[in-house]
Coordinates of C-alpha atoms and ligand atoms in Angstrom, one line a residue:
M1 CA -4.8 -9.6 -34.2
K2 CA -2.1 -11.6 -32.2
C3 CA -1.0 -11.6 -28.6
R4 CA 2.0 -9.5 -28.1
K5 CA 3.4 -12.4 -25.8
C6 CA 2.5 -15.7 -27.0
S7 CA 1.2 -15.2 -30.8
S8 CA -2.5 -16.7 -29.9
P9 CA -5.6 -14.8 -31.0
A10 CA -5.7 -11.9 -29.1
V11 CA -8.8 -11.1 -27.1
L12 CA -8.4 -7.2 -26.9
N13 CA -6.6 -4.6 -28.4
M14 CA -5.5 -1.7 -26.3
R15 CA -4.9 1.0 -28.8
R16 CA -3.6 3.8 -26.3
H17 CA -0.9 1.0 -25.0
K18 CA -0.3 -0.2 -28.7
L19 CA -0.8 -3.8 -26.9
A20 CA -3.1 -6.9 -27.9
L21 CA -3.3 -9.8 -25.5
C22 CA -4.8 -13.1 -25.5
E23 CA -7.3 -14.7 -23.1
V24 CA -4.4 -15.9 -20.8
H25 CA -2.0 -13.0 -21.0
Y26 CA -4.9 -10.2 -20.7
P27 CA -5.9 -11.2 -16.9
E28 CA -2.4 -11.4 -15.9
W29 CA -1.9 -7.8 -17.4
F30 CA -4.9 -6.4 -15.7
V31 CA -4.0 -7.8 -12.3
A32 CA -0.3 -6.4 -12.8
Q33 CA -1.6 -2.8 -13.9
T34 CA -3.8 -2.9 -10.6
Q35 CA -0.7 -3.5 -8.6
R36 CA 1.1 -0.8 -10.3
A37 CA -1.5 1.8 -9.9
I38 CA -2.1 1.0 -6.4
E39 CA 1.8 1.6 -5.9
K40 CA 2.0 4.6 -8.1
Y41 CA -0.8 6.5 -5.9
R42 CA 0.6 4.8 -2.9
M43 CA -3.1 3.8 -2.1
F44 CA -2.5 1.1 0.6
R45 CA 0.3 -1.1 2.0
P46 CA 0.0 -4.9 1.8
D47 CA -1.1 -5.4 5.4
D48 CA -3.6 -2.7 5.4
R49 CA -7.4 -3.6 5.8
I50 CA -9.5 -2.8 2.8
L51 CA -13.4 -2.3 2.3
V52 CA -14.6 -2.8 -1.0
A53 CA -17.8 -1.4 -2.0
V54 CA -19.7 -4.0 -4.0
S55 CA -22.8 -3.3 -6.2
G56 CA -22.9 -6.6 -8.0
G57 CA -22.0 -5.0 -11.2
K58 CA -18.7 -5.9 -13.3
D59 CA -16.3 -3.2 -11.7
S60 CA -16.5 -3.7 -8.2
L61 CA -16.7 -7.5 -8.5
A62 CA -13.5 -7.4 -10.7
L63 CA -11.9 -5.1 -8.2
W64 CA -12.6 -7.4 -5.3
D65 CA -11.5 -10.6 -7.3
V66 CA -8.3 -8.9 -8.0
L67 CA -7.4 -7.4 -4.7
L68 CA -8.0 -10.8 -3.0
Q69 CA -5.8 -12.6 -6.0
L70 CA -3.1 -10.0 -4.7
G71 CA -3.2 -11.3 -1.3
Y72 CA -4.9 -8.2 -0.2
R73 CA -7.0 -8.2 2.9
A74 CA -10.2 -7.2 1.0
D75 CA -13.6 -7.4 2.6
G76 CA -16.9 -6.6 0.9
L77 CA -19.8 -4.3 1.8
Y78 CA -23.2 -4.5 -0.2
I79 CA -25.7 -2.0 0.5
D80 CA -29.3 -3.3 0.0
L81 CA -31.2 -0.2 -1.4
G82 CA -34.4 -2.2 -1.9
I83 CA -34.9 -1.0 -5.5
D84 CA -37.6 -3.6 -6.5
Q85 CA -37.8 -2.9 -10.2
G86 CA -35.6 -3.0 -13.2
T87 CA -34.9 -6.4 -14.1
D88 CA -36.8 -8.4 -17.0
D89 CA -37.4 -11.4 -14.9
G90 CA -39.0 -9.1 -12.0
T91 CA -36.5 -9.7 -9.3
G92 CA -36.0 -6.3 -8.9
Y93 CA -32.6 -4.6 -9.1
S94 CA -31.7 -4.8 -5.8
A95 CA -32.4 -8.6 -5.1
A96 CA -30.7 -9.6 -8.2
S97 CA -27.5 -7.5 -7.5
R98 CA -27.1 -8.7 -4.0
E99 CA -27.3 -12.6 -5.4
K100 CA -24.5 -11.8 -7.8
V101 CA -22.4 -10.5 -4.7
E102 CA -23.4 -13.4 -2.6
Q103 CA -22.6 -15.9 -5.3
F104 CA -19.1 -14.3 -5.8
A105 CA -18.4 -14.5 -2.3
A106 CA -19.7 -18.3 -1.9
Q107 CA -17.1 -19.1 -4.6
R108 CA -14.1 -17.6 -2.6
S109 CA -13.2 -19.0 0.8
D110 CA -11.3 -15.6 1.6
A111 CA -14.3 -13.5 0.6
R112 CA -16.1 -12.1 3.5
F113 CA -18.7 -9.3 3.3
T114 CA -21.2 -7.7 4.9
V115 CA -24.7 -6.5 3.8
V116 CA -26.5 -3.3 5.1
D117 CA -30.0 -3.6 4.4
L118 CA -31.5 0.0 4.4
K119 CA -35.1 -1.4 5.1
A120 CA -33.9 -3.3 8.1
E121 CA -31.6 -0.8 9.3
Y122 CA -33.2 2.5 9.0
G123 CA -36.7 1.7 8.2
E124 CA -37.3 2.5 4.6
T125 CA -36.0 1.4 1.2
L126 CA -34.4 3.9 -1.2
P127 CA -37.5 4.5 -3.5
E128 CA -39.7 5.1 -0.3
V129 CA -37.1 7.5 1.1
A130 CA -37.0 9.4 -2.0
R131 CA -40.6 9.9 -2.5
R132 CA -40.7 11.2 1.2
V133 CA -38.1 14.0 0.8
R134 CA -37.8 17.0 -1.5
R135 CA -34.5 16.3 -2.5
G136 CA -35.7 12.8 -3.8
R137 CA -38.3 14.2 -5.9
G138 CA -37.9 13.2 -9.8
K139 CA -34.8 11.0 -9.3
P140 CA -33.7 9.4 -6.1
C141 CA -29.9 9.2 -7.3
S142 CA -29.2 12.3 -5.3
V143 CA -30.5 11.0 -1.9
C144 CA -28.9 7.5 -3.1
G145 CA -25.3 9.2 -3.4
L146 CA -25.9 10.7 0.1
I147 CA -26.9 7.6 1.6
K148 CA -24.2 5.3 0.1
R149 CA -21.3 7.8 1.1
H150 CA -22.6 7.9 4.8
V151 CA -23.0 4.1 4.7
M152 CA -19.5 3.4 3.2
N153 CA -17.6 5.9 5.5
R154 CA -19.4 4.4 8.6
V155 CA -18.5 0.8 7.8
T156 CA -15.1 1.8 6.8
R157 CA -14.5 3.4 10.1
D158 CA -16.3 1.0 12.3
G159 CA -16.8 -2.1 10.7
A160 CA -20.3 -4.1 10.6
R161 CA -21.8 -7.3 11.4
G162 CA -19.8 -10.3 10.0
L163 CA -16.5 -8.1 9.6
R164 CA -13.6 -7.5 11.8
G165 CA -13.8 -4.0 12.9
G166 CA -12.6 -0.9 11.0
Y167 CA -10.6 -0.5 8.0
D168 CA -8.0 1.4 6.7
V169 CA -9.3 2.4 3.4
L170 CA -12.4 2.1 1.4
A171 CA -11.9 1.0 -2.4
T172 CA -14.5 1.5 -5.2
G173 CA -14.5 0.4 -8.7
H174 CA -14.7 3.4 -10.6
N175 CA -13.1 3.1 -13.9
L176 CA -11.6 5.8 -16.1
D177 CA -14.9 6.1 -18.0
D178 CA -16.7 6.9 -14.9
E179 CA -14.0 9.5 -13.9
V180 CA -13.9 11.0 -17.2
A181 CA -17.5 11.7 -17.2
V182 CA -17.6 13.0 -13.9
L183 CA -14.8 15.4 -15.0
F184 CA -16.5 16.5 -18.1
G185 CA -19.5 17.3 -16.1
N186 CA -17.7 19.3 -13.7
V187 CA -15.6 21.2 -16.0
L188 CA -19.0 22.0 -18.3
H189 CA -20.0 23.5 -14.8
W190 CA -16.6 24.8 -13.6
Q191 CA -17.2 23.1 -10.3
T192 CA -13.7 24.1 -9.3
G193 CA -14.1 22.6 -5.9
Y194 CA -15.1 19.2 -7.5
I195 CA -12.5 19.2 -9.8
A196 CA -9.7 20.1 -7.2
R197 CA -10.8 16.9 -5.2
Q198 CA -11.1 14.4 -7.9
A199 CA -8.3 12.0 -7.6
P200 CA -7.3 8.1 -7.7
V201 CA -6.8 8.7 -3.6
L202 CA -8.9 11.0 -1.2
P203 CA -7.0 11.1 2.3
A204 CA -8.7 10.7 5.5
S205 CA -10.0 13.8 6.7
P206 CA -10.1 15.5 9.1
G207 CA -8.1 13.7 11.9
D208 CA -9.4 10.0 11.1
G209 CA -11.6 8.1 13.8
D210 CA -14.4 9.8 15.2
G211 CA -15.9 12.6 13.0
G212 CA -13.6 11.8 10.2
L213 CA -14.2 10.7 6.7
A214 CA -12.4 7.3 5.6
R215 CA -9.7 7.5 3.2
K216 CA -11.2 6.5 -0.3
V217 CA -9.2 4.8 -3.3
K218 CA -10.0 4.1 -6.8
P219 CA -7.5 1.3 -7.9
F220 CA -9.6 0.9 -11.5
C221 CA -9.3 4.7 -12.4
R222 CA -7.0 4.1 -15.4
F223 CA -8.8 1.3 -16.9
Y224 CA -11.2 1.6 -19.6
E225 CA -14.7 0.3 -19.1
R226 CA -14.4 -2.4 -22.1
E227 CA -11.1 -3.4 -20.2
T228 CA -12.9 -4.1 -16.8
A229 CA -15.7 -5.8 -18.7
A230 CA -13.4 -8.1 -20.6
Y231 CA -11.7 -8.9 -17.4
A232 CA -14.8 -9.8 -15.9
L233 CA -16.1 -12.2 -18.9
I234 CA -12.9 -13.7 -19.3
T235 CA -12.5 -14.9 -15.5
S236 CA -16.0 -16.0 -15.8
I237 CA -17.2 -13.4 -13.0
D238 CA -20.9 -13.4 -12.7
Y239 CA -22.3 -9.9 -12.6
I240 CA -25.5 -8.0 -13.2
Y241 CA -25.9 -7.0 -16.5
D242 CA -28.8 -4.7 -16.0
E243 CA -28.1 -1.1 -15.1
C244 CA -30.2 0.3 -12.1
P245 CA -33.4 1.5 -13.3
Y246 CA -32.8 5.0 -12.1
A247 CA -29.8 5.1 -14.3
V248 CA -31.8 5.5 -17.0
G249 CA -31.9 9.2 -18.7
A250 CA -28.8 9.8 -16.3
T251 CA -26.6 12.9 -17.6
S252 CA -23.4 10.8 -16.9
L253 CA -24.6 8.1 -19.4
R254 CA -25.0 11.0 -21.8
Y255 CA -21.6 12.5 -21.3
K256 CA -20.1 9.0 -21.7
G257 CA -21.9 8.8 -25.0
I258 CA -20.2 12.2 -26.1
L259 CA -16.8 11.2 -24.7
N260 CA -17.0 7.6 -26.6
Q261 CA -17.5 9.5 -29.8
M262 CA -14.4 11.2 -29.4
E263 CA -12.4 8.7 -28.2
E264 CA -13.8 6.8 -31.4
Q265 CA -12.4 9.4 -33.8
S266 CA -9.3 10.0 -31.9
P267 CA -8.3 7.0 -29.6
G268 CA -6.6 8.2 -26.0
T269 CA -9.1 11.0 -25.7
K270 CA -10.5 10.2 -22.7
S271 CA -7.1 8.7 -21.0
Q272 CA -5.5 11.9 -22.2
F273 CA -8.2 14.1 -20.3
Y274 CA -7.9 12.0 -16.9
L275 CA -4.0 11.7 -16.8
G276 CA -4.3 15.5 -17.9
L277 CA -6.1 16.6 -14.6
L278 CA -3.6 14.5 -12.5
R279 CA -0.6 15.7 -14.3
A280 CA -1.9 19.6 -13.6
R281 CA -2.6 18.6 -10.1
K282 CA 0.9 17.4 -9.7
E283 CA 2.1 20.5 -11.2
G284 CA 0.5 22.8 -8.4
F285 CA -2.6 24.0 -10.9
F286 CA -5.0 23.7 -8.1
C287 CA -3.9 25.8 -5.2
K288 CA -5.3 25.1 -1.8
Q289 CA -9.2 26.3 -1.8
A290 CA -8.9 29.7 -0.2
E291 CA -11.9 29.1 2.1
E292 CA -12.2 25.4 3.3
V293 CA -15.2 24.4 4.8
E294 CA -15.2 23.7 8.4
L295 CA -16.6 20.3 9.5
H296 CA -18.2 19.3 12.6
P297 CA -19.4 15.6 14.0
C298 CA -22.9 15.2 13.6
S299 CA -24.9 15.3 17.0
N300 CA -26.5 12.0 16.1
C301 CA -24.1 9.6 14.2
G302 CA -20.6 11.4 14.8
Q303 CA -19.7 11.8 11.0
P304 CA -18.6 14.9 9.7
T305 CA -21.0 17.5 8.4
S306 CA -20.8 21.4 7.4
A307 CA -24.1 22.3 9.2
P308 CA -24.7 22.7 13.0
G309 CA -26.6 19.7 14.4
L310 CA -27.7 16.7 12.5
C311 CA -25.9 15.7 9.2
T312 CA -27.9 15.5 6.0
F313 CA -27.9 11.5 6.3
C314 CA -29.7 11.9 9.8
R315 CA -31.9 14.8 8.7
L316 CA -33.4 12.2 5.9
W317 CA -34.5 9.7 8.6
R318 CA -36.2 12.5 11.1
G319 CA -39.5 11.6 11.8
T320 CA -39.3 7.8 10.5
T321 CA -36.9 6.2 12.7
E322 CA -34.3 7.2 14.8
A323 CA -31.3 7.1 12.4
G324 CA -28.8 4.3 13.2
G325 CA -25.2 5.1 14.0
Ligands
Q46_1 S1 -27.8 3.3 -7.9 FE1 -28.4 4.9 -6.9 FE2 -27.0 4.9 -9.1 FE3 -29.5 3.9 -9.3 S2 -30.6 5.2 -7.8 FE4 -29.1 6.4 -8.8 S3 -27.2 6.7 -7.9 S4 -28.5 5.0 -10.9 S5 -24.7 4.5 -9.1
ZN2 ZN1 -1.0 -14.4 -25.1
ZN3 ZN1 -25.7 12.0 11.3

């Protein structure tokens, strides 16, 4: 297989685009496609301030790399969950992934980032909170998702140590495989509210600022996982290969396996499934949800919550420590 642009050996063949590219032209294409997605979905403007949620994995580090290359003002946020197992050398998943983020930033003069250390700021690591609360029994992923959403929203709105204040938008490295696995699960269970809200851009709501949810974007939502991995490998981004130890047996991984089998038999399936969702939305298939949940600011942290009084995040820490703002 030869590169369409220069006839050198191709490193990747993207069957759905009928496009094979070499190690020079593939990264160029990848960066240009990201910029196209940013413009197509009006994710942010050139002078917006962007916070990138980085986990130390290939997708989020590749996203940060591409945004910096494109000249965006993109800072990183790493959340240290204190997960102390999950690597062969015994370092622990959190320490190992944090190191990748620190290395990445050290190699680039324009990469500023902050670390929110759960134990230091809230008194417990993720495994500790998960053991203590009913919601975390079995698997800590639901508690983890709740914590990450809260912290990401807080730092996007208010900034954090080492950063310059609030941000216009939060960017995450979700790729097409991630999005399609979520969609598949939501369709299987007909979670219509979730399906209606799954999009490359989630606008800020309500009323931005205090008590609001930050704007969220997914610039990689049209890339297959193998494409983000190829970009990271070709451009020598050093990322953590280990999965979080709690990801083992996750339903989303099972769905990814099933979707990959379908893709194998019929290339383009995953992309069609996701783009079909976006088209359906554009055509007005999802009318506004009849009953919109009313949100109030949490009495402790000010973030939006549907319950009166404390939000679910602040309730997690009740009794252990004063939940930080
Ligand atoms: S980090 Fe957190 Fe994931 Fe680990 S504990 Fe589960 S949700 S698997 S993206
Ligand atoms: Zn080429
Ligand atoms: Zn709260």
